[in-house]
Short mmCIF file of C-alpha atoms and ligand atoms in Angstrom, two decimals:
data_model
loop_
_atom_site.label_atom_id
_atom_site.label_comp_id
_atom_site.label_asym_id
_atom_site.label_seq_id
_atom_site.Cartn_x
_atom_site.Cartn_y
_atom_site.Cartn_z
CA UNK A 257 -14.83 -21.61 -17.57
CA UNK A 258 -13.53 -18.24 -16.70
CA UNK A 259 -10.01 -17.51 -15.54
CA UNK A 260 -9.84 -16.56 -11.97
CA UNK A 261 -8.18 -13.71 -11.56
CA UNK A 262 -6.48 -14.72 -8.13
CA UNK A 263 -5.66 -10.71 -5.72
CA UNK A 264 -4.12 -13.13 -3.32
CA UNK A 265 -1.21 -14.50 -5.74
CA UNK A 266 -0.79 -10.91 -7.37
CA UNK A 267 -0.70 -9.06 -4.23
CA UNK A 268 1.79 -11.82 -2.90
CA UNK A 269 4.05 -11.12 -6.16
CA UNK A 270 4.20 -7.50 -6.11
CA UNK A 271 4.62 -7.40 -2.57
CA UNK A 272 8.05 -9.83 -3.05
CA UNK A 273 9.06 -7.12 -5.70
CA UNK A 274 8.59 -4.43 -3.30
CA UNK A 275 10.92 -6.10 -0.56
CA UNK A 276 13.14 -6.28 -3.09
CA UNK A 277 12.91 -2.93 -3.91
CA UNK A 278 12.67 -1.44 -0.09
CA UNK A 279 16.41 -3.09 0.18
CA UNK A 280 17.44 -1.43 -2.86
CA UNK A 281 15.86 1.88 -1.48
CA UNK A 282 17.63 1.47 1.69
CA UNK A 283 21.23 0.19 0.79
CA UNK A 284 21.17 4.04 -1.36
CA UNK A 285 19.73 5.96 1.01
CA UNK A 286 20.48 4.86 4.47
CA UNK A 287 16.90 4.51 5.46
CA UNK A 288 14.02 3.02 5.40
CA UNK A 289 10.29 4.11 3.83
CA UNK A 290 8.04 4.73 6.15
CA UNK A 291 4.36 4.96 6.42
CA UNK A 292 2.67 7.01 9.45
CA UNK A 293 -1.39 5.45 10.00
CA UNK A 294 -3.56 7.70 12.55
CA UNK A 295 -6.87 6.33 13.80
CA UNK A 296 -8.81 7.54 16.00
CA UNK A 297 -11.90 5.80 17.78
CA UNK A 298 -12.30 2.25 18.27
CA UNK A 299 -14.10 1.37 15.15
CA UNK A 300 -13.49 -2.49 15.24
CA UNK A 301 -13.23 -2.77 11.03
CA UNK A 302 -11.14 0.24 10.75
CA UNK A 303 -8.75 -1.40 13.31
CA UNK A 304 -8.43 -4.41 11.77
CA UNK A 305 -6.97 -2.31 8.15
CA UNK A 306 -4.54 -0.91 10.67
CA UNK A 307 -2.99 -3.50 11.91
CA UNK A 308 -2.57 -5.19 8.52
CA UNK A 309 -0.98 -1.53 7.16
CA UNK A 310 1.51 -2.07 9.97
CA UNK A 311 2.01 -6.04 9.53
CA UNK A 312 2.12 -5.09 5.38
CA UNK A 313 4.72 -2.30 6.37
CA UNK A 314 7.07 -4.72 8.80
CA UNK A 315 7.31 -7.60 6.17
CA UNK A 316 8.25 -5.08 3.45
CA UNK A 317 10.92 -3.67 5.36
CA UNK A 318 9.19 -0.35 5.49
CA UNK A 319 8.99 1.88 8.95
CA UNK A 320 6.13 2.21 10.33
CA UNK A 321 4.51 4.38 13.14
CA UNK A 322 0.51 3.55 14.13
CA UNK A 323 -1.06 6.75 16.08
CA UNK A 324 -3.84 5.45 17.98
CA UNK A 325 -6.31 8.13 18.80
CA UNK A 326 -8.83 8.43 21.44
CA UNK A 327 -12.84 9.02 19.83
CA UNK A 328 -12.80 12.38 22.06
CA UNK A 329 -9.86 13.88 20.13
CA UNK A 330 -10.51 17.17 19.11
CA UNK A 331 -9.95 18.55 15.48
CA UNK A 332 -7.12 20.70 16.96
CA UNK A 333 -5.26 17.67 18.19
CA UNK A 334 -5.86 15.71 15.04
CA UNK A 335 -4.67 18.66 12.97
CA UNK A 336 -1.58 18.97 15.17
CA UNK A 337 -0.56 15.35 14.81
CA UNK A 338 -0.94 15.74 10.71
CA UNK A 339 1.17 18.67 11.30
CA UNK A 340 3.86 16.71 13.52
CA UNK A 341 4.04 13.91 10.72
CA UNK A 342 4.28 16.55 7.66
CA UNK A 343 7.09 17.67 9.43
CA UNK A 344 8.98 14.42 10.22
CA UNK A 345 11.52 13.02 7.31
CA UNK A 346 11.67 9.72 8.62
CA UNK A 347 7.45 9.61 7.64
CA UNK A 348 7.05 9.67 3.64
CA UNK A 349 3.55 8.89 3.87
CA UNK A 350 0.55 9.45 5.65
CA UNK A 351 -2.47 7.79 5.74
CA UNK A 352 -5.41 8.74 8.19
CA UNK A 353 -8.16 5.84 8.39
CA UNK A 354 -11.45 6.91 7.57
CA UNK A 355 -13.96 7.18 8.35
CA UNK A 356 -13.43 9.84 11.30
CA UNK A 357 -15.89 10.24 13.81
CA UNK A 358 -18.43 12.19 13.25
CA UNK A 359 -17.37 15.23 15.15
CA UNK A 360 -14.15 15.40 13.22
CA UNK A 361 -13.86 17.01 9.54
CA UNK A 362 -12.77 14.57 6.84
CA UNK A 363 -12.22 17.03 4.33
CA UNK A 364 -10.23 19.60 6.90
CA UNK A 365 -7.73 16.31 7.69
CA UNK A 366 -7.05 15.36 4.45
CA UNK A 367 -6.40 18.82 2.73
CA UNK A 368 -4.02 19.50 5.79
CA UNK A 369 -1.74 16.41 4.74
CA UNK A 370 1.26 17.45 2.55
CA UNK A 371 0.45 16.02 -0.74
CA UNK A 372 3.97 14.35 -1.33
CA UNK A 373 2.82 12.24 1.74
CA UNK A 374 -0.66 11.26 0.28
CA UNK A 375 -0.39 8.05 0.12
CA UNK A 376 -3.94 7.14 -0.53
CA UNK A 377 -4.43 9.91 -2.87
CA UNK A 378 -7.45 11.68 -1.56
CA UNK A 379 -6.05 15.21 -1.58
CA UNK A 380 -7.53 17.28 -3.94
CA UNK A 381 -3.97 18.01 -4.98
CA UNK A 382 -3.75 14.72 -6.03
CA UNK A 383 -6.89 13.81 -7.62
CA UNK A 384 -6.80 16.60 -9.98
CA UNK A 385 -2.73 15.18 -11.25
CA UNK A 386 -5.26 12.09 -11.66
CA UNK A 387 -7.60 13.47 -13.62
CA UNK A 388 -4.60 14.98 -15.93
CA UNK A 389 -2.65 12.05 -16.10
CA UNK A 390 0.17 13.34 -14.73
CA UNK A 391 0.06 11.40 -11.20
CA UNK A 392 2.35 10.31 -8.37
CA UNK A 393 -0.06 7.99 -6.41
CA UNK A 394 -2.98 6.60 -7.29
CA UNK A 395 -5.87 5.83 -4.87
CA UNK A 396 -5.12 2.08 -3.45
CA UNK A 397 -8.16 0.01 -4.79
CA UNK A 398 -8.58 1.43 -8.53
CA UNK A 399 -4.40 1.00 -8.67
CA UNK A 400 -5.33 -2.54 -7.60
CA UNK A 401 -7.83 -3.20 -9.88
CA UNK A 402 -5.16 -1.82 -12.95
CA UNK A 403 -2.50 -4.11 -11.84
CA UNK A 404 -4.69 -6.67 -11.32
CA UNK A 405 -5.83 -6.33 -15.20
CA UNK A 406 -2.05 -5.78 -16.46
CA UNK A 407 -0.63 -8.90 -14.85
CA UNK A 408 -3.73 -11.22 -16.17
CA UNK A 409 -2.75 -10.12 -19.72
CA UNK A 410 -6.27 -7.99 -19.92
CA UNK A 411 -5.45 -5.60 -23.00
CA UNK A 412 -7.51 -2.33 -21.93
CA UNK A 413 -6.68 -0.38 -25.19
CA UNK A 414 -9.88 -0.32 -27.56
CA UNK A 415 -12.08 -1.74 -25.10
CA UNK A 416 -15.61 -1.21 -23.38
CA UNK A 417 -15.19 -0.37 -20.39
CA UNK A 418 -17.96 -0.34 -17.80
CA UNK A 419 -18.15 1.06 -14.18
CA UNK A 420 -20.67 0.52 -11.91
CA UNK A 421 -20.25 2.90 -9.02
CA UNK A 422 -19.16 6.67 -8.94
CA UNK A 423 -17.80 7.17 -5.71
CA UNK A 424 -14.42 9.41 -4.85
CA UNK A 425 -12.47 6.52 -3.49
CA UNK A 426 -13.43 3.90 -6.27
CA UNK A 427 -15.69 4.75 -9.16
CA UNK A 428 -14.50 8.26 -10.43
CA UNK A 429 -11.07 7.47 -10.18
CA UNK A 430 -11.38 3.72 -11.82
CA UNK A 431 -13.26 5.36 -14.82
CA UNK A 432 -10.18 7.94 -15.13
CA UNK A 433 -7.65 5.34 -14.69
CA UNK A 434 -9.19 2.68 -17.74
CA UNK A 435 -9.52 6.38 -20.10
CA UNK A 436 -5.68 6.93 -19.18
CA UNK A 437 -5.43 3.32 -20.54
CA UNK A 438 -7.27 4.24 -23.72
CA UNK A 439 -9.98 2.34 -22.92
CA UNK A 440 -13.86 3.46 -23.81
CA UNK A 441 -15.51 4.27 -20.69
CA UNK A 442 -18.66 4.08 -19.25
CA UNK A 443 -19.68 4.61 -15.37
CA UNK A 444 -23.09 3.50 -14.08
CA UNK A 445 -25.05 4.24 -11.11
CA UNK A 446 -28.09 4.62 -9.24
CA UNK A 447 -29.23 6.62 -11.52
CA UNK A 448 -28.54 5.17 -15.36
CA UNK A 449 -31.40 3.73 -17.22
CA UNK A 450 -31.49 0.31 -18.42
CA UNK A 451 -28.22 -0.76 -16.67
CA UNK A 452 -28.49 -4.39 -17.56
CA UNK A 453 -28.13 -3.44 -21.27
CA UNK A 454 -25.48 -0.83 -20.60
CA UNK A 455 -23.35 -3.37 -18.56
CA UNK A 456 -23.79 -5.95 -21.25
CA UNK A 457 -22.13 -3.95 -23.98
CA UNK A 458 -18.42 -3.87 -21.47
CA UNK A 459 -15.35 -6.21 -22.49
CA UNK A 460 -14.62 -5.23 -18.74
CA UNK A 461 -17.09 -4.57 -16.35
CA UNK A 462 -15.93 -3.20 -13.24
CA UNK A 463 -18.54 -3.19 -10.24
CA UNK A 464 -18.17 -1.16 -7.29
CA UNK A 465 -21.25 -0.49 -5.90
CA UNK A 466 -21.93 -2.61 -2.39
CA UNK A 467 -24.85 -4.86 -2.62
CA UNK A 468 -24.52 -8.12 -2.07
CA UNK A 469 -24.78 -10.21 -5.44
CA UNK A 470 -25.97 -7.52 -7.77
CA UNK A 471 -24.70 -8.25 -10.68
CA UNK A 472 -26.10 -11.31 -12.35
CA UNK A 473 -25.65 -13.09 -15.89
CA UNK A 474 -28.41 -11.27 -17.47
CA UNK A 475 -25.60 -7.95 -17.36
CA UNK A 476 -22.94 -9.63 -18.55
CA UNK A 477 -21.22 -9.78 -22.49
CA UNK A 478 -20.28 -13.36 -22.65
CA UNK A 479 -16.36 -13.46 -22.77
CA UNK A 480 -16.17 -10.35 -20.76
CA UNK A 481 -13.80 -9.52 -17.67
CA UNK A 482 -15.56 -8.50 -14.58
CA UNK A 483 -13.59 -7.39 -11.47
CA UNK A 484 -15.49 -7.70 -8.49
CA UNK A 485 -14.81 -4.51 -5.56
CA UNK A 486 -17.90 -5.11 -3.60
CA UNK A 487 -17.38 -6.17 0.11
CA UNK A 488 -20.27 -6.77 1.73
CA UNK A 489 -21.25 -9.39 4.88
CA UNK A 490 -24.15 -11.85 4.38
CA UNK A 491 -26.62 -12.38 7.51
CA UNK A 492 -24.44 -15.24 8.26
CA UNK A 493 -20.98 -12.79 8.31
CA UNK A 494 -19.35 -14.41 5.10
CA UNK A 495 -17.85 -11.49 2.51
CA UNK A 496 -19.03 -11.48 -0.89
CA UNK A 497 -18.94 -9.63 -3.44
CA UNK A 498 -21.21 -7.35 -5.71
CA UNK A 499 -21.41 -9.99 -8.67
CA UNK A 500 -23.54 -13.26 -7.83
CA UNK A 501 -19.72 -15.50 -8.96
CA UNK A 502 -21.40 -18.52 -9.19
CA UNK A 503 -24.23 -17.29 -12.35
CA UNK A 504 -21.63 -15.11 -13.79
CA UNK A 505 -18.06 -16.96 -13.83
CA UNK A 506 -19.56 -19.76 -16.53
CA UNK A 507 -19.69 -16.65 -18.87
CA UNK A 508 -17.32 -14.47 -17.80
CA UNK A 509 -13.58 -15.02 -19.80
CA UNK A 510 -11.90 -13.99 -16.40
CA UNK A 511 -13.56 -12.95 -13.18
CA UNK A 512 -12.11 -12.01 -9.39
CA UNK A 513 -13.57 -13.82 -6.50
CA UNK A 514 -14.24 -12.31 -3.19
CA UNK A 515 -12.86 -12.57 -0.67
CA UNK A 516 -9.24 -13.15 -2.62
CA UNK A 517 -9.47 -10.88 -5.44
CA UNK A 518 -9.46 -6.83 -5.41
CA UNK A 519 -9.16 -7.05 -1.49
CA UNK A 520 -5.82 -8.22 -0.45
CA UNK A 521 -4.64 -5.42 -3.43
CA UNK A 522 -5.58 -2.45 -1.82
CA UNK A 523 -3.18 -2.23 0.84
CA UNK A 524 -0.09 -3.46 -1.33
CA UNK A 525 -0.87 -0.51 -3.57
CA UNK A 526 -0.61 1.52 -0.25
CA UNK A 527 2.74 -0.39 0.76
CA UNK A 528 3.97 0.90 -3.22
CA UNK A 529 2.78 4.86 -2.99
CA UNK A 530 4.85 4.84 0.18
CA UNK A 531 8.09 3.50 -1.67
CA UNK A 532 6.96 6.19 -4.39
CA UNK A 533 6.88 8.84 -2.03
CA UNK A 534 9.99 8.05 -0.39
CA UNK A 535 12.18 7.94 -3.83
CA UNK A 536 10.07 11.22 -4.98
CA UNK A 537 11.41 12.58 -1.08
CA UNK A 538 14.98 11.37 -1.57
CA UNK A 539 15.12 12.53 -5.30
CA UNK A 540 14.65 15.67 -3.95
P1 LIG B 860 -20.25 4.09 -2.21
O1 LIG B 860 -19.51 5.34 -1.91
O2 LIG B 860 -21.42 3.71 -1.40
O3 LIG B 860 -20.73 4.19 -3.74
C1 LIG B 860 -21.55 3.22 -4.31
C2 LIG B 860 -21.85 3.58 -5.74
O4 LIG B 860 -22.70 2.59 -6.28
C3 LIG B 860 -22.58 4.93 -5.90
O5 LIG B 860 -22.01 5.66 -6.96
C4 LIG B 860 -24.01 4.51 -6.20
O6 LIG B 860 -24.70 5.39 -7.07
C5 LIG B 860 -23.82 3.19 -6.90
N1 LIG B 860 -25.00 2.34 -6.74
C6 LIG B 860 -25.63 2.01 -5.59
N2 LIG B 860 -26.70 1.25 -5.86
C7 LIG B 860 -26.76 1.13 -7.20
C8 LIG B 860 -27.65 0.48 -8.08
N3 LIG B 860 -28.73 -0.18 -7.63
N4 LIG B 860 -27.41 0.55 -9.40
C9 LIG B 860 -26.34 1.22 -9.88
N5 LIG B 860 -25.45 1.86 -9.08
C10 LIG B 860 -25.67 1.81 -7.77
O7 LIG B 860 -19.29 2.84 -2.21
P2 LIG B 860 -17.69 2.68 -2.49
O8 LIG B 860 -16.92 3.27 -1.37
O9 LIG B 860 -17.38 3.09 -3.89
O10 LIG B 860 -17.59 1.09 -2.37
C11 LIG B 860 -18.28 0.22 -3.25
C12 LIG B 860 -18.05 -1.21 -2.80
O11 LIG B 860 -16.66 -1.49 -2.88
C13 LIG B 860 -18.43 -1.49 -1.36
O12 LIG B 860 -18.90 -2.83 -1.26
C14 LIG B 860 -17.12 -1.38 -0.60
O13 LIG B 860 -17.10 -2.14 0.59
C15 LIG B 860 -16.18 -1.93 -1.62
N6 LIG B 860 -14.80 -1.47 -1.45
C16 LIG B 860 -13.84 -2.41 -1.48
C17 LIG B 860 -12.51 -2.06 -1.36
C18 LIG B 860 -11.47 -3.11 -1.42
O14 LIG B 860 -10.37 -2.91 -0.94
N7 LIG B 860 -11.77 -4.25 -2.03
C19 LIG B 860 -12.16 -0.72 -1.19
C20 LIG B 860 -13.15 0.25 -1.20
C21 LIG B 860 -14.49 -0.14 -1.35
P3 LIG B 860 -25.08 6.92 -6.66
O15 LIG B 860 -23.79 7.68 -6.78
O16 LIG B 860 -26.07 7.31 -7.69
O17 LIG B 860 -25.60 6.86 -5.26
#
């Protein structure tokens, strides 16, 4: 039977460590860390990671601000708010929920966000310090995944590594973040030929694709880790994953569920960069 790697546990851990921490951080400096979120639009999901960014952020000890934007805001008023909060030392990082609506530009919004107050890494400021190894913050669910791995005892070094996926947010910068960790890398998608074989040569497989379910036994090395990033709702609104858990855990030598495994991770990784950035803005 595989280990379950339990997100719910981990995040709980690190997220003690970082209250600890946050007092530390504000018995030397005066002040607290804090973390700026801008939505704008009613999207019902995107609210919902809001509200836990400020909930995460209160329990930590951080300070937090949530701008709540109407969907009619203009890209001038957006870019005037970023502005505002690049401005504003009591904000060390910044996070703008995505996605924007569709009148908006992404790319315009996050390139206009000081890169010491990336918090979720999407700058292309940042991402290239990724891609050297020479990084402040890493993007929230790939950091998630590697601390996830480090506190299970999964030794990367020497390993076959697989990724399934080769998005910005999770794929490209997962595959960078297991070569930093001198592991041999792989990354799969839509695209790669005879996937089934390539996944079955990983010691870690690392799915982030979004179908429900995808990944069955018949890709899997027996004794391998696989990390589970897929969130997708069934017909019936339950979350699962991209691996089918229930054919792959009897194989598997450790295995995250979902919900409770990469999930609750993400935004303690956020609730980290912004101690990061506020130590890297005190420092300084
Ligand atoms: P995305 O941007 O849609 O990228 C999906 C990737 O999967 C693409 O690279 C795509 O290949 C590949 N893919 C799709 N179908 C495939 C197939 N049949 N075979 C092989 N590869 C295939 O998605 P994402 O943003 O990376 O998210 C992936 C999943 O992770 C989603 O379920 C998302 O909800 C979840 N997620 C979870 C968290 C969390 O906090 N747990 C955070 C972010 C995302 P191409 O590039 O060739 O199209």
């Amino acid at each position: 039977m595989a280990q379950r790697i339990d997100g719910k546990l981990i995040s709980a851990q690190i997220r003690e460590e970082l209250k600890e921490e946050c007092k530390a951080f504000v018995a030397a400096n005066g002040y607290a860390p804090g973390l700026a979120v801008v939505i704008v639009g009613e999207d019902p999901a995107s609210q919902v990671y809001v509200r836990n960014k400020k909930k995460g952020c209160e329990e930590i000890g951080y300070y937090s601000e949530v701008h709540e934007l109407p969907a009619s805001t203009t890209q001038e008023e957006l870019n005037a708010l970023v502005d505002r909060l690049n401005a504003d030392e009591r904000i060390h990082g910044i996070l703008v929920q995505l996605p924007l609506p569709k009148h908006l530009d992404e790319t315009e919004v996050l390139l206009r966000i000081r890169p010491e107050k990336d918090v979720d890494a999407f700058h292309p400021y940042n991402v290239g310090k990724i891609m050297i190894g020479d990084y402040d913050f890493l993007p929230c669910t790939p950091a998630g995944v590697m601390a996830l791995l480090e506190r299970s005892g999964v030794e990367i070094s020497g390993k076959r590594c697989v990724v399934i996926g080769r998005s910005n947010i999770v794929g490209k910068p997962m595959a960078m973040l297991l070569l930093h960790a001198n592991g041999t890398v792989t990354v799969c998608h839509s695209r790669t030929k005879e996937l089934a074989s390539v996944c079955r040569e990983a010691d870690i497989l690392v799915v982030a694709i979004g179908r429900a379910d995808f990944v069955g036994a018949d890709m899997v090395k027996p004794g391998a880790v696989v990390i589970d990033v897929g969130m997708n709702r069934r017909a019936d609104g339950k979350l699962t994953g991209d691996v089918d858990y229930n054919a792959v855990e009897p194989i598997a030598s450790a295995i995250t569920p979902v919900p409770g495994g990469v999930g609750p991770m993400t935004i303690t990784m956020l609730l980290k960069n912004t101690l990061t950035a506020a130590r890297k803005a005190a420092e300084k």
